[in-house]
Amino acid sequence: MLQTIKKGINLFLALPVISHHIKAYQRFDERMGMQLSAGISFFSFLSLIPVLMISFAALGSFLISNPEYLDQIKDKIVTNIGDPNLANTLKNIIDTAINQRTSVGLTGLAIAFYSSIGWMTNLRKAIRFQTRESLVLCQETSPSLLKQYLGDFISLVGLVFATIATILISSFAISKQLWLVDFFGLQNSIFLQYILRFFTLSISLIANYAVFLWVFISLPDKRPKRKALFRGALLAAIGFEIIKYGMTKFLPLLSASPSAVVFGSVLTLMMFFYLFAILTLYSSAWIATSNNNESNDKEK
């Protein structure tokens, strides 16, 4: 009986799909995938600070143009905070921040530019560490610093445009589907609801696929083989959709605990970045091991 179970387990592990994932995880683990993912998530979180600065500057410009909203915010502060001294302090902070919105915005843009390129550089190095044949991280002849930053900037711009394009396409498709539902008066159709869910999921997967395809084409040292590239991008797209679905289910649970309400958003964001980094690097390892398998098969 025990021998039969062992034989069944060995047969299961010998399946091409399972053995490929085992090899991918071994490469991911041997090449510090978890540690690199933690570093990427940390730099991703730091990159949010200049984004918040830019957003705050934009909000300040909006409030200056619409002083009635600024007065409403100040009134809310006075109403919700019982201590008048603290309320006046917060109002003064808001006034000072709005008056300095230009310097805050320009500083945020400069930091965002620098940190975004740094984030792309770290992501590129981590992906190349997973995909290249040698375990040495930077053994190849390094290009000049200017050329390296220019390459990372081009990759970053391409990633931003790919992300924006997929978001616009997804939004357009979803808006058109809602328009069709309203036009034909099919809001109460249960069958149509399942079709719309499938349609929305498909659009989201296509958007994820396009973004990861750009990442795995532009960041590795050498472009992977086409078959492995397409399958690896599909693996990452499906995994990313699972992560997003899990986050939507996890966030409502945070409201049950007062401490989770305070720190939950930060922890959830860090978790999201960490899982995204793990998925990206694991998919890179999966593509790399697939390339090795294909090359070995051709040599045989």
PDB file of C-alpha atoms in Angstrom:
ATOM      1  CA  MET A   1       0.000   0.000   0.000  1.00  0.00           C
ATOM      2  CA  LEU A   2       2.791   2.407   0.957  1.00  0.00           C
ATOM      3  CA  GLN A   3       4.734   1.548  -2.184  1.00  0.00           C
ATOM      4  CA  THR A   4       1.658   2.227  -4.285  1.00  0.00           C
ATOM      5  CA  ILE A   5       1.243   5.657  -2.682  1.00  0.00           C
ATOM      6  CA  LYS A   6       4.923   6.476  -3.244  1.00  0.00           C
ATOM      7  CA  LYS A   7       4.677   5.346  -6.842  1.00  0.00           C
ATOM      8  CA  GLY A   8       1.600   7.518  -7.358  1.00  0.00           C
ATOM      9  CA  ILE A   9       3.356  10.528  -5.827  1.00  0.00           C
ATOM     10  CA  ASN A  10       6.403   9.976  -8.031  1.00  0.00           C
ATOM     11  CA  LEU A  11       4.219   9.707 -11.117  1.00  0.00           C
ATOM     12  CA  PHE A  12       2.456  12.926 -10.127  1.00  0.00           C
ATOM     13  CA  LEU A  13       5.746  14.757  -9.559  1.00  0.00           C
ATOM     14  CA  ALA A  14       7.033  13.448 -12.890  1.00  0.00           C
ATOM     15  CA  LEU A  15       4.240  15.133 -14.811  1.00  0.00           C
ATOM     16  CA  PRO A  16       5.752  17.805 -17.110  1.00  0.00           C
ATOM     17  CA  VAL A  17       3.626  20.597 -15.636  1.00  0.00           C
ATOM     18  CA  ILE A  18       4.439  19.692 -12.024  1.00  0.00           C
ATOM     19  CA  SER A  19       8.146  19.044 -12.641  1.00  0.00           C
ATOM     20  CA  HIS A  20       8.412  22.373 -14.425  1.00  0.00           C
ATOM     21  CA  HIS A  21       6.927  24.211 -11.442  1.00  0.00           C
ATOM     22  CA  ILE A  22       9.287  22.341  -9.107  1.00  0.00           C
ATOM     23  CA  LYS A  23      12.299  23.404 -11.174  1.00  0.00           C
ATOM     24  CA  ALA A  24      10.993  26.964 -11.314  1.00  0.00           C
ATOM     25  CA  TYR A  25      10.567  27.101  -7.541  1.00  0.00           C
ATOM     26  CA  GLN A  26      14.033  25.617  -6.987  1.00  0.00           C
ATOM     27  CA  ARG A  27      15.563  28.337  -9.153  1.00  0.00           C
ATOM     28  CA  PHE A  28      13.407  30.986  -7.467  1.00  0.00           C
ATOM     29  CA  ASP A  29      14.510  29.788  -4.019  1.00  0.00           C
ATOM     30  CA  GLU A  30      18.199  29.307  -4.878  1.00  0.00           C
ATOM     31  CA  ARG A  31      18.388  32.796  -6.341  1.00  0.00           C
ATOM     32  CA  MET A  32      16.937  34.524  -3.278  1.00  0.00           C
ATOM     33  CA  GLY A  33      13.503  35.069  -4.760  1.00  0.00           C
ATOM     34  CA  MET A  34      11.831  35.767  -1.422  1.00  0.00           C
ATOM     35  CA  GLN A  35      14.537  38.216  -0.326  1.00  0.00           C
ATOM     36  CA  LEU A  36      14.507  40.062  -3.644  1.00  0.00           C
ATOM     37  CA  SER A  37      10.710  40.210  -3.520  1.00  0.00           C
ATOM     38  CA  ALA A  38      10.897  41.808  -0.080  1.00  0.00           C
ATOM     39  CA  GLY A  39      13.310  44.421  -1.432  1.00  0.00           C
ATOM     40  CA  ILE A  40      11.084  45.179  -4.418  1.00  0.00           C
ATOM     41  CA  SER A  41       8.033  45.570  -2.178  1.00  0.00           C
ATOM     42  CA  PHE A  42       9.987  47.963   0.072  1.00  0.00           C
ATOM     43  CA  PHE A  43      11.073  50.155  -2.842  1.00  0.00           C
ATOM     44  CA  SER A  44       7.548  49.992  -4.266  1.00  0.00           C
ATOM     45  CA  PHE A  45       6.171  51.338  -1.008  1.00  0.00           C
ATOM     46  CA  LEU A  46       8.784  54.111  -0.894  1.00  0.00           C
ATOM     47  CA  SER A  47       7.859  55.117  -4.442  1.00  0.00           C
ATOM     48  CA  LEU A  48       4.381  55.985  -3.202  1.00  0.00           C
ATOM     49  CA  ILE A  49       5.692  58.925  -1.133  1.00  0.00           C
ATOM     50  CA  PRO A  50       6.429  61.226  -4.107  1.00  0.00           C
ATOM     51  CA  VAL A  51       3.137  60.146  -5.676  1.00  0.00           C
ATOM     52  CA  LEU A  52       1.367  61.321  -2.526  1.00  0.00           C
ATOM     53  CA  MET A  53       3.308  64.597  -2.682  1.00  0.00           C
ATOM     54  CA  ILE A  54       2.186  65.196  -6.261  1.00  0.00           C
ATOM     55  CA  SER A  55      -1.397  64.277  -5.375  1.00  0.00           C
ATOM     56  CA  PHE A  56      -1.322  66.654  -2.419  1.00  0.00           C
ATOM     57  CA  ALA A  57      -0.004  69.463  -4.624  1.00  0.00           C
ATOM     58  CA  ALA A  58      -2.757  68.808  -7.175  1.00  0.00           C
ATOM     59  CA  LEU A  59      -5.341  68.806  -4.389  1.00  0.00           C
ATOM     60  CA  GLY A  60      -3.949  72.110  -3.109  1.00  0.00           C
ATOM     61  CA  SER A  61      -4.281  73.691  -6.553  1.00  0.00           C
ATOM     62  CA  PHE A  62      -7.854  72.442  -6.763  1.00  0.00           C
ATOM     63  CA  LEU A  63      -8.731  73.856  -3.346  1.00  0.00           C
ATOM     64  CA  ILE A  64      -7.233  77.237  -4.217  1.00  0.00           C
ATOM     65  CA  SER A  65      -9.444  77.349  -7.310  1.00  0.00           C
ATOM     66  CA  ASN A  66     -12.461  76.219  -5.269  1.00  0.00           C
ATOM     67  CA  PRO A  67     -12.247  77.979  -1.874  1.00  0.00           C
ATOM     68  CA  GLU A  68     -15.709  76.770  -0.845  1.00  0.00           C
ATOM     69  CA  TYR A  69     -14.384  73.204  -0.610  1.00  0.00           C
ATOM     70  CA  LEU A  70     -11.427  74.435   1.443  1.00  0.00           C
ATOM     71  CA  ASP A  71     -13.807  76.123   3.884  1.00  0.00           C
ATOM     72  CA  GLN A  72     -15.846  72.912   4.130  1.00  0.00           C
ATOM     73  CA  ILE A  73     -12.726  70.910   4.994  1.00  0.00           C
ATOM     74  CA  LYS A  74     -11.747  73.387   7.694  1.00  0.00           C
ATOM     75  CA  ASP A  75     -15.274  73.324   9.120  1.00  0.00           C
ATOM     76  CA  LYS A  76     -15.176  69.524   9.231  1.00  0.00           C
ATOM     77  CA  ILE A  77     -11.902  69.668  11.153  1.00  0.00           C
ATOM     78  CA  VAL A  78     -13.343  72.068  13.715  1.00  0.00           C
ATOM     79  CA  THR A  79     -16.508  69.965  14.034  1.00  0.00           C
ATOM     80  CA  ASN A  80     -14.794  66.579  14.405  1.00  0.00           C
ATOM     81  CA  ILE A  81     -11.940  67.683  16.683  1.00  0.00           C
ATOM     82  CA  GLY A  82     -13.000  68.763  20.141  1.00  0.00           C
ATOM     83  CA  ASP A  83      -9.750  70.508  21.062  1.00  0.00           C
ATOM     84  CA  PRO A  84      -9.809  74.024  19.525  1.00  0.00           C
ATOM     85  CA  ASN A  85      -6.021  74.398  19.789  1.00  0.00           C
ATOM     86  CA  LEU A  86      -5.456  71.184  17.832  1.00  0.00           C
ATOM     87  CA  ALA A  87      -8.068  72.215  15.268  1.00  0.00           C
ATOM     88  CA  ASN A  88      -6.355  75.575  14.726  1.00  0.00           C
ATOM     89  CA  THR A  89      -2.992  73.844  14.401  1.00  0.00           C
ATOM     90  CA  LEU A  90      -4.336  71.509  11.704  1.00  0.00           C
ATOM     91  CA  LYS A  91      -5.931  74.421   9.859  1.00  0.00           C
ATOM     92  CA  ASN A  92      -2.607  76.281   9.886  1.00  0.00           C
ATOM     93  CA  ILE A  93      -0.841  73.180   8.570  1.00  0.00           C
ATOM     94  CA  ILE A  94      -3.340  72.955   5.708  1.00  0.00           C
ATOM     95  CA  ASP A  95      -2.870  76.638   4.849  1.00  0.00           C
ATOM     96  CA  THR A  96       0.921  76.295   4.904  1.00  0.00           C
ATOM     97  CA  ALA A  97       0.855  73.160   2.760  1.00  0.00           C
ATOM     98  CA  ILE A  98      -1.450  74.762   0.195  1.00  0.00           C
ATOM     99  CA  ASN A  99       0.731  77.864  -0.004  1.00  0.00           C
ATOM    100  CA  GLN A 100       3.758  75.629  -0.643  1.00  0.00           C
ATOM    101  CA  ARG A 101       1.961  73.399  -3.162  1.00  0.00           C
ATOM    102  CA  THR A 102       4.241  74.383  -6.044  1.00  0.00           C
ATOM    103  CA  SER A 103       7.465  73.471  -4.248  1.00  0.00           C
ATOM    104  CA  VAL A 104       5.872  70.279  -2.902  1.00  0.00           C
ATOM    105  CA  GLY A 105       4.697  69.305  -6.389  1.00  0.00           C
ATOM    106  CA  LEU A 106       8.053  69.994  -8.063  1.00  0.00           C
ATOM    107  CA  THR A 107       9.922  68.158  -5.324  1.00  0.00           C
ATOM    108  CA  GLY A 108       7.504  65.257  -5.637  1.00  0.00           C
ATOM    109  CA  LEU A 109       8.011  65.127  -9.405  1.00  0.00           C
ATOM    110  CA  ALA A 110      11.786  65.071  -9.032  1.00  0.00           C
ATOM    111  CA  ILE A 111      11.692  62.384  -6.350  1.00  0.00           C
ATOM    112  CA  ALA A 112       9.088  60.405  -8.303  1.00  0.00           C
ATOM    113  CA  PHE A 113      11.297  60.449 -11.397  1.00  0.00           C
ATOM    114  CA  TYR A 114      14.339  59.286  -9.450  1.00  0.00           C
ATOM    115  CA  SER A 115      12.555  56.687  -7.320  1.00  0.00           C
ATOM    116  CA  SER A 116      10.608  55.273 -10.275  1.00  0.00           C
ATOM    117  CA  ILE A 117      13.776  54.691 -12.263  1.00  0.00           C
ATOM    118  CA  GLY A 118      15.358  53.187  -9.145  1.00  0.00           C
ATOM    119  CA  TRP A 119      12.356  50.890  -8.758  1.00  0.00           C
ATOM    120  CA  MET A 120      12.659  49.796 -12.381  1.00  0.00           C
ATOM    121  CA  THR A 121      16.397  49.234 -11.921  1.00  0.00           C
ATOM    122  CA  ASN A 122      15.818  46.973  -8.919  1.00  0.00           C
ATOM    123  CA  LEU A 123      13.078  45.067 -10.731  1.00  0.00           C
ATOM    124  CA  ARG A 124      15.303  44.635 -13.782  1.00  0.00           C
ATOM    125  CA  LYS A 125      18.226  43.316 -11.734  1.00  0.00           C
ATOM    126  CA  ALA A 126      15.981  40.903  -9.830  1.00  0.00           C
ATOM    127  CA  ILE A 127      14.411  39.538 -13.022  1.00  0.00           C
ATOM    128  CA  ARG A 128      17.802  39.169 -14.702  1.00  0.00           C
ATOM    129  CA  PHE A 129      19.127  37.361 -11.640  1.00  0.00           C
ATOM    130  CA  GLN A 130      16.314  34.845 -12.076  1.00  0.00           C
ATOM    131  CA  THR A 131      16.604  34.461 -15.846  1.00  0.00           C
ATOM    132  CA  ARG A 132      20.317  34.460 -16.650  1.00  0.00           C
ATOM    133  CA  GLU A 133      22.263  31.219 -16.690  1.00  0.00           C
ATOM    134  CA  SER A 134      25.012  32.349 -14.307  1.00  0.00           C
ATOM    135  CA  LEU A 135      24.311  32.869 -10.614  1.00  0.00           C
ATOM    136  CA  VAL A 136      26.614  35.893 -10.535  1.00  0.00           C
ATOM    137  CA  LEU A 137      24.427  38.976 -10.305  1.00  0.00           C
ATOM    138  CA  CYS A 138      26.475  41.494 -12.281  1.00  0.00           C
ATOM    139  CA  GLN A 139      29.201  39.551 -14.044  1.00  0.00           C
ATOM    140  CA  GLU A 140      28.533  40.954 -17.518  1.00  0.00           C
ATOM    141  CA  THR A 141      30.152  44.148 -18.703  1.00  0.00           C
ATOM    142  CA  SER A 142      28.052  46.910 -17.218  1.00  0.00           C
ATOM    143  CA  PRO A 143      26.996  49.746 -19.530  1.00  0.00           C
ATOM    144  CA  SER A 144      27.644  53.339 -18.648  1.00  0.00           C
ATOM    145  CA  LEU A 145      25.511  54.803 -15.886  1.00  0.00           C
ATOM    146  CA  LEU A 146      23.800  57.189 -18.313  1.00  0.00           C
ATOM    147  CA  LYS A 147      22.986  54.389 -20.749  1.00  0.00           C
ATOM    148  CA  GLN A 148      21.702  52.216 -17.915  1.00  0.00           C
ATOM    149  CA  TYR A 149      19.421  54.956 -16.569  1.00  0.00           C
ATOM    150  CA  LEU A 150      18.218  55.735 -20.083  1.00  0.00           C
ATOM    151  CA  GLY A 151      17.355  52.081 -20.667  1.00  0.00           C
ATOM    152  CA  ASP A 152      15.493  51.851 -17.369  1.00  0.00           C
ATOM    153  CA  PHE A 153      13.668  55.092 -18.158  1.00  0.00           C
ATOM    154  CA  ILE A 154      12.544  53.728 -21.539  1.00  0.00           C
ATOM    155  CA  SER A 155      11.384  50.511 -19.867  1.00  0.00           C
ATOM    156  CA  LEU A 156       9.521  52.534 -17.242  1.00  0.00           C
ATOM    157  CA  VAL A 157       7.819  54.695 -19.882  1.00  0.00           C
ATOM    158  CA  GLY A 158       6.840  51.592 -21.827  1.00  0.00           C
ATOM    159  CA  LEU A 159       5.430  49.968 -18.706  1.00  0.00           C
ATOM    160  CA  VAL A 160       3.461  53.105 -17.815  1.00  0.00           C
ATOM    161  CA  PHE A 161       2.035  53.395 -21.328  1.00  0.00           C
ATOM    162  CA  ALA A 162       1.170  49.692 -21.412  1.00  0.00           C
ATOM    163  CA  THR A 163      -0.583  49.996 -18.052  1.00  0.00           C
ATOM    164  CA  ILE A 164      -2.486  53.139 -19.074  1.00  0.00           C
ATOM    165  CA  ALA A 165      -3.493  51.587 -22.406  1.00  0.00           C
ATOM    166  CA  THR A 166      -4.812  48.433 -20.762  1.00  0.00           C
ATOM    167  CA  ILE A 167      -6.740  50.470 -18.175  1.00  0.00           C
ATOM    168  CA  LEU A 168      -8.310  52.620 -20.902  1.00  0.00           C
ATOM    169  CA  ILE A 169      -9.228  49.585 -22.988  1.00  0.00           C
ATOM    170  CA  SER A 170     -10.708  47.829 -19.959  1.00  0.00           C
ATOM    171  CA  SER A 171     -12.689  50.917 -18.934  1.00  0.00           C
ATOM    172  CA  PHE A 172     -13.982  51.419 -22.472  1.00  0.00           C
ATOM    173  CA  ALA A 173     -15.035  47.779 -22.815  1.00  0.00           C
ATOM    174  CA  ILE A 174     -16.781  47.733 -19.431  1.00  0.00           C
ATOM    175  CA  SER A 175     -18.582  51.030 -20.117  1.00  0.00           C
ATOM    176  CA  LYS A 176     -19.809  49.719 -23.465  1.00  0.00           C
ATOM    177  CA  GLN A 177     -21.044  46.495 -21.898  1.00  0.00           C
ATOM    178  CA  LEU A 178     -22.997  48.482 -19.278  1.00  0.00           C
ATOM    179  CA  TRP A 179     -24.418  50.657 -22.047  1.00  0.00           C
ATOM    180  CA  LEU A 180     -25.605  47.571 -23.932  1.00  0.00           C
ATOM    181  CA  VAL A 181     -27.234  46.191 -20.780  1.00  0.00           C
ATOM    182  CA  ASP A 182     -29.114  49.447 -20.200  1.00  0.00           C
ATOM    183  CA  PHE A 183     -30.016  49.786 -23.868  1.00  0.00           C
ATOM    184  CA  PHE A 184     -31.630  46.348 -24.073  1.00  0.00           C
ATOM    185  CA  GLY A 185     -33.042  46.485 -20.539  1.00  0.00           C
ATOM    186  CA  LEU A 186     -31.359  43.282 -19.372  1.00  0.00           C
ATOM    187  CA  GLN A 187     -30.410  44.369 -15.846  1.00  0.00           C
ATOM    188  CA  ASN A 188     -32.385  41.529 -14.222  1.00  0.00           C
ATOM    189  CA  SER A 189     -31.057  38.706 -16.391  1.00  0.00           C
ATOM    190  CA  ILE A 190     -29.127  36.210 -14.231  1.00  0.00           C
ATOM    191  CA  PHE A 191     -27.614  34.535 -17.282  1.00  0.00           C
ATOM    192  CA  LEU A 192     -26.383  37.888 -18.525  1.00  0.00           C
ATOM    193  CA  GLN A 193     -24.757  38.613 -15.160  1.00  0.00           C
ATOM    194  CA  TYR A 194     -22.577  35.512 -15.510  1.00  0.00           C
ATOM    195  CA  ILE A 195     -21.693  36.501 -19.057  1.00  0.00           C
ATOM    196  CA  LEU A 196     -20.725  39.993 -17.919  1.00  0.00           C
ATOM    197  CA  ARG A 197     -18.585  38.607 -15.106  1.00  0.00           C
ATOM    198  CA  PHE A 198     -16.800  36.363 -17.576  1.00  0.00           C
ATOM    199  CA  PHE A 199     -16.376  39.280 -19.971  1.00  0.00           C
ATOM    200  CA  THR A 200     -14.991  41.547 -17.247  1.00  0.00           C
ATOM    201  CA  LEU A 201     -12.618  38.822 -16.057  1.00  0.00           C
ATOM    202  CA  SER A 202     -11.419  38.224 -19.608  1.00  0.00           C
ATOM    203  CA  ILE A 203     -10.725  41.928 -20.157  1.00  0.00           C
ATOM    204  CA  SER A 204      -8.825  42.103 -16.865  1.00  0.00           C
ATOM    205  CA  LEU A 205      -6.751  39.037 -17.775  1.00  0.00           C
ATOM    206  CA  ILE A 206      -5.908  40.505 -21.172  1.00  0.00           C
ATOM    207  CA  ALA A 207      -4.806  43.736 -19.505  1.00  0.00           C
ATOM    208  CA  ASN A 208      -2.643  41.842 -17.001  1.00  0.00           C
ATOM    209  CA  TYR A 209      -1.221  39.730 -19.801  1.00  0.00           C
ATOM    210  CA  ALA A 210      -0.184  42.774 -21.841  1.00  0.00           C
ATOM    211  CA  VAL A 211       1.611  44.374 -18.890  1.00  0.00           C
ATOM    212  CA  PHE A 212       3.520  41.229 -17.895  1.00  0.00           C
ATOM    213  CA  LEU A 213       4.351  40.521 -21.521  1.00  0.00           C
ATOM    214  CA  TRP A 214       6.049  43.920 -21.719  1.00  0.00           C
ATOM    215  CA  VAL A 215       7.922  43.253 -18.459  1.00  0.00           C
ATOM    216  CA  PHE A 216       9.256  39.868 -19.590  1.00  0.00           C
ATOM    217  CA  ILE A 217      10.214  41.189 -23.028  1.00  0.00           C
ATOM    218  CA  SER A 218      11.987  44.391 -22.016  1.00  0.00           C
ATOM    219  CA  LEU A 219      13.723  43.574 -18.712  1.00  0.00           C
ATOM    220  CA  PRO A 220      15.611  40.245 -19.114  1.00  0.00           C
ATOM    221  CA  ASP A 221      19.102  40.101 -20.673  1.00  0.00           C
ATOM    222  CA  LYS A 222      17.896  38.044 -23.611  1.00  0.00           C
ATOM    223  CA  ARG A 223      14.406  37.798 -24.976  1.00  0.00           C
ATOM    224  CA  PRO A 224      12.910  34.437 -23.943  1.00  0.00           C
ATOM    225  CA  LYS A 225      11.662  31.932 -26.450  1.00  0.00           C
ATOM    226  CA  ARG A 226       8.253  32.875 -27.724  1.00  0.00           C
ATOM    227  CA  LYS A 227       6.373  29.852 -26.402  1.00  0.00           C
ATOM    228  CA  ALA A 228       7.841  30.171 -22.913  1.00  0.00           C
ATOM    229  CA  LEU A 229       7.302  33.940 -22.931  1.00  0.00           C
ATOM    230  CA  PHE A 230       3.615  33.704 -23.799  1.00  0.00           C
ATOM    231  CA  ARG A 231       2.953  30.956 -21.269  1.00  0.00           C
ATOM    232  CA  GLY A 232       4.902  32.719 -18.525  1.00  0.00           C
ATOM    233  CA  ALA A 233       3.029  35.976 -19.113  1.00  0.00           C
ATOM    234  CA  LEU A 234      -0.265  34.056 -18.971  1.00  0.00           C
ATOM    235  CA  LEU A 235       0.809  32.424 -15.700  1.00  0.00           C
ATOM    236  CA  ALA A 236       1.629  35.835 -14.223  1.00  0.00           C
ATOM    237  CA  ALA A 237      -1.626  37.355 -15.512  1.00  0.00           C
ATOM    238  CA  ILE A 238      -3.744  34.633 -13.906  1.00  0.00           C
ATOM    239  CA  GLY A 239      -1.761  34.832 -10.674  1.00  0.00           C
ATOM    240  CA  PHE A 240      -2.121  38.610 -10.537  1.00  0.00           C
ATOM    241  CA  GLU A 241      -5.882  38.326 -10.986  1.00  0.00           C
ATOM    242  CA  ILE A 242      -5.995  35.842  -8.098  1.00  0.00           C
ATOM    243  CA  ILE A 243      -4.016  38.286  -5.940  1.00  0.00           C
ATOM    244  CA  LYS A 244      -6.421  41.118  -6.753  1.00  0.00           C
ATOM    245  CA  TYR A 245      -9.406  38.913  -5.945  1.00  0.00           C
ATOM    246  CA  GLY A 246      -7.809  37.865  -2.660  1.00  0.00           C
ATOM    247  CA  MET A 247      -7.157  41.484  -1.720  1.00  0.00           C
ATOM    248  CA  THR A 248     -10.801  42.385  -2.338  1.00  0.00           C
ATOM    249  CA  LYS A 249     -11.850  39.598   0.040  1.00  0.00           C
ATOM    250  CA  PHE A 250      -9.201  40.442   2.634  1.00  0.00           C
ATOM    251  CA  LEU A 251      -9.855  44.183   2.925  1.00  0.00           C
ATOM    252  CA  PRO A 252     -13.390  43.887   4.408  1.00  0.00           C
ATOM    253  CA  LEU A 253     -12.004  41.693   7.199  1.00  0.00           C
ATOM    254  CA  LEU A 254      -9.855  44.584   8.428  1.00  0.00           C
ATOM    255  CA  SER A 255     -12.882  46.598   9.499  1.00  0.00           C
ATOM    256  CA  ALA A 256     -13.570  44.109  12.309  1.00  0.00           C
ATOM    257  CA  SER A 257     -10.518  45.203  14.321  1.00  0.00           C
ATOM    258  CA  PRO A 258      -9.809  48.818  15.414  1.00  0.00           C
ATOM    259  CA  SER A 259      -6.055  48.294  15.166  1.00  0.00           C
ATOM    260  CA  ALA A 260      -6.451  46.767  11.715  1.00  0.00           C
ATOM    261  CA  VAL A 261      -8.407  49.824  10.588  1.00  0.00           C
ATOM    262  CA  VAL A 262      -5.448  52.027  11.531  1.00  0.00           C
ATOM    263  CA  PHE A 263      -2.643  49.906  10.090  1.00  0.00           C
ATOM    264  CA  GLY A 264      -4.600  47.627   7.778  1.00  0.00           C
ATOM    265  CA  SER A 265      -4.298  49.729   4.639  1.00  0.00           C
ATOM    266  CA  VAL A 266      -0.521  49.994   4.998  1.00  0.00           C
ATOM    267  CA  LEU A 267      -0.113  46.281   5.716  1.00  0.00           C
ATOM    268  CA  THR A 268      -2.418  45.351   2.857  1.00  0.00           C
ATOM    269  CA  LEU A 269      -0.478  47.554   0.462  1.00  0.00           C
ATOM    270  CA  MET A 270       2.827  46.024   1.569  1.00  0.00           C
ATOM    271  CA  MET A 271       1.343  42.543   1.186  1.00  0.00           C
ATOM    272  CA  PHE A 272       0.093  43.391  -2.292  1.00  0.00           C
ATOM    273  CA  PHE A 273       3.518  44.649  -3.388  1.00  0.00           C
ATOM    274  CA  TYR A 274       5.198  41.592  -1.872  1.00  0.00           C
ATOM    275  CA  LEU A 275       2.880  39.117  -3.594  1.00  0.00           C
ATOM    276  CA  PHE A 276       3.252  40.997  -6.875  1.00  0.00           C
ATOM    277  CA  ALA A 277       7.046  40.799  -6.613  1.00  0.00           C
ATOM    278  CA  ILE A 278       6.954  37.082  -5.757  1.00  0.00           C
ATOM    279  CA  LEU A 279       4.659  36.396  -8.699  1.00  0.00           C
ATOM    280  CA  THR A 280       6.839  38.379 -11.113  1.00  0.00           C
ATOM    281  CA  LEU A 281      10.103  36.743 -10.057  1.00  0.00           C
ATOM    282  CA  TYR A 282       8.589  33.255  -9.896  1.00  0.00           C
ATOM    283  CA  SER A 283       7.156  33.692 -13.395  1.00  0.00           C
ATOM    284  CA  SER A 284      10.606  34.828 -14.538  1.00  0.00           C
ATOM    285  CA  ALA A 285      12.111  31.660 -13.063  1.00  0.00           C
ATOM    286  CA  TRP A 286       9.370  29.616 -14.741  1.00  0.00           C
ATOM    287  CA  ILE A 287      10.194  31.161 -18.118  1.00  0.00           C
ATOM    288  CA  ALA A 288      13.916  30.587 -17.582  1.00  0.00           C
ATOM    289  CA  THR A 289      13.494  26.911 -16.709  1.00  0.00           C
ATOM    290  CA  SER A 290      11.167  26.500 -19.667  1.00  0.00           C
ATOM    291  CA  ASN A 291      13.860  27.892 -21.944  1.00  0.00           C
ATOM    292  CA  ASN A 292      16.360  25.436 -20.483  1.00  0.00           C
ATOM    293  CA  ASN A 293      13.978  22.540 -21.054  1.00  0.00           C
ATOM    294  CA  GLU A 294      13.358  23.554 -24.645  1.00  0.00           C
ATOM    295  CA  SER A 295      17.053  23.974 -25.394  1.00  0.00           C
ATOM    296  CA  ASN A 296      17.864  20.628 -23.783  1.00  0.00           C
ATOM    297  CA  ASP A 297      15.149  18.943 -25.806  1.00  0.00           C
ATOM    298  CA  LYS A 298      16.568  20.382 -29.015  1.00  0.00           C
ATOM    299  CA  GLU A 299      20.093  19.254 -28.141  1.00  0.00           C
ATOM    300  CA  LYS A 300      18.858  15.719 -27.502  1.00  0.00           C
TER     301      LYS A 300
END
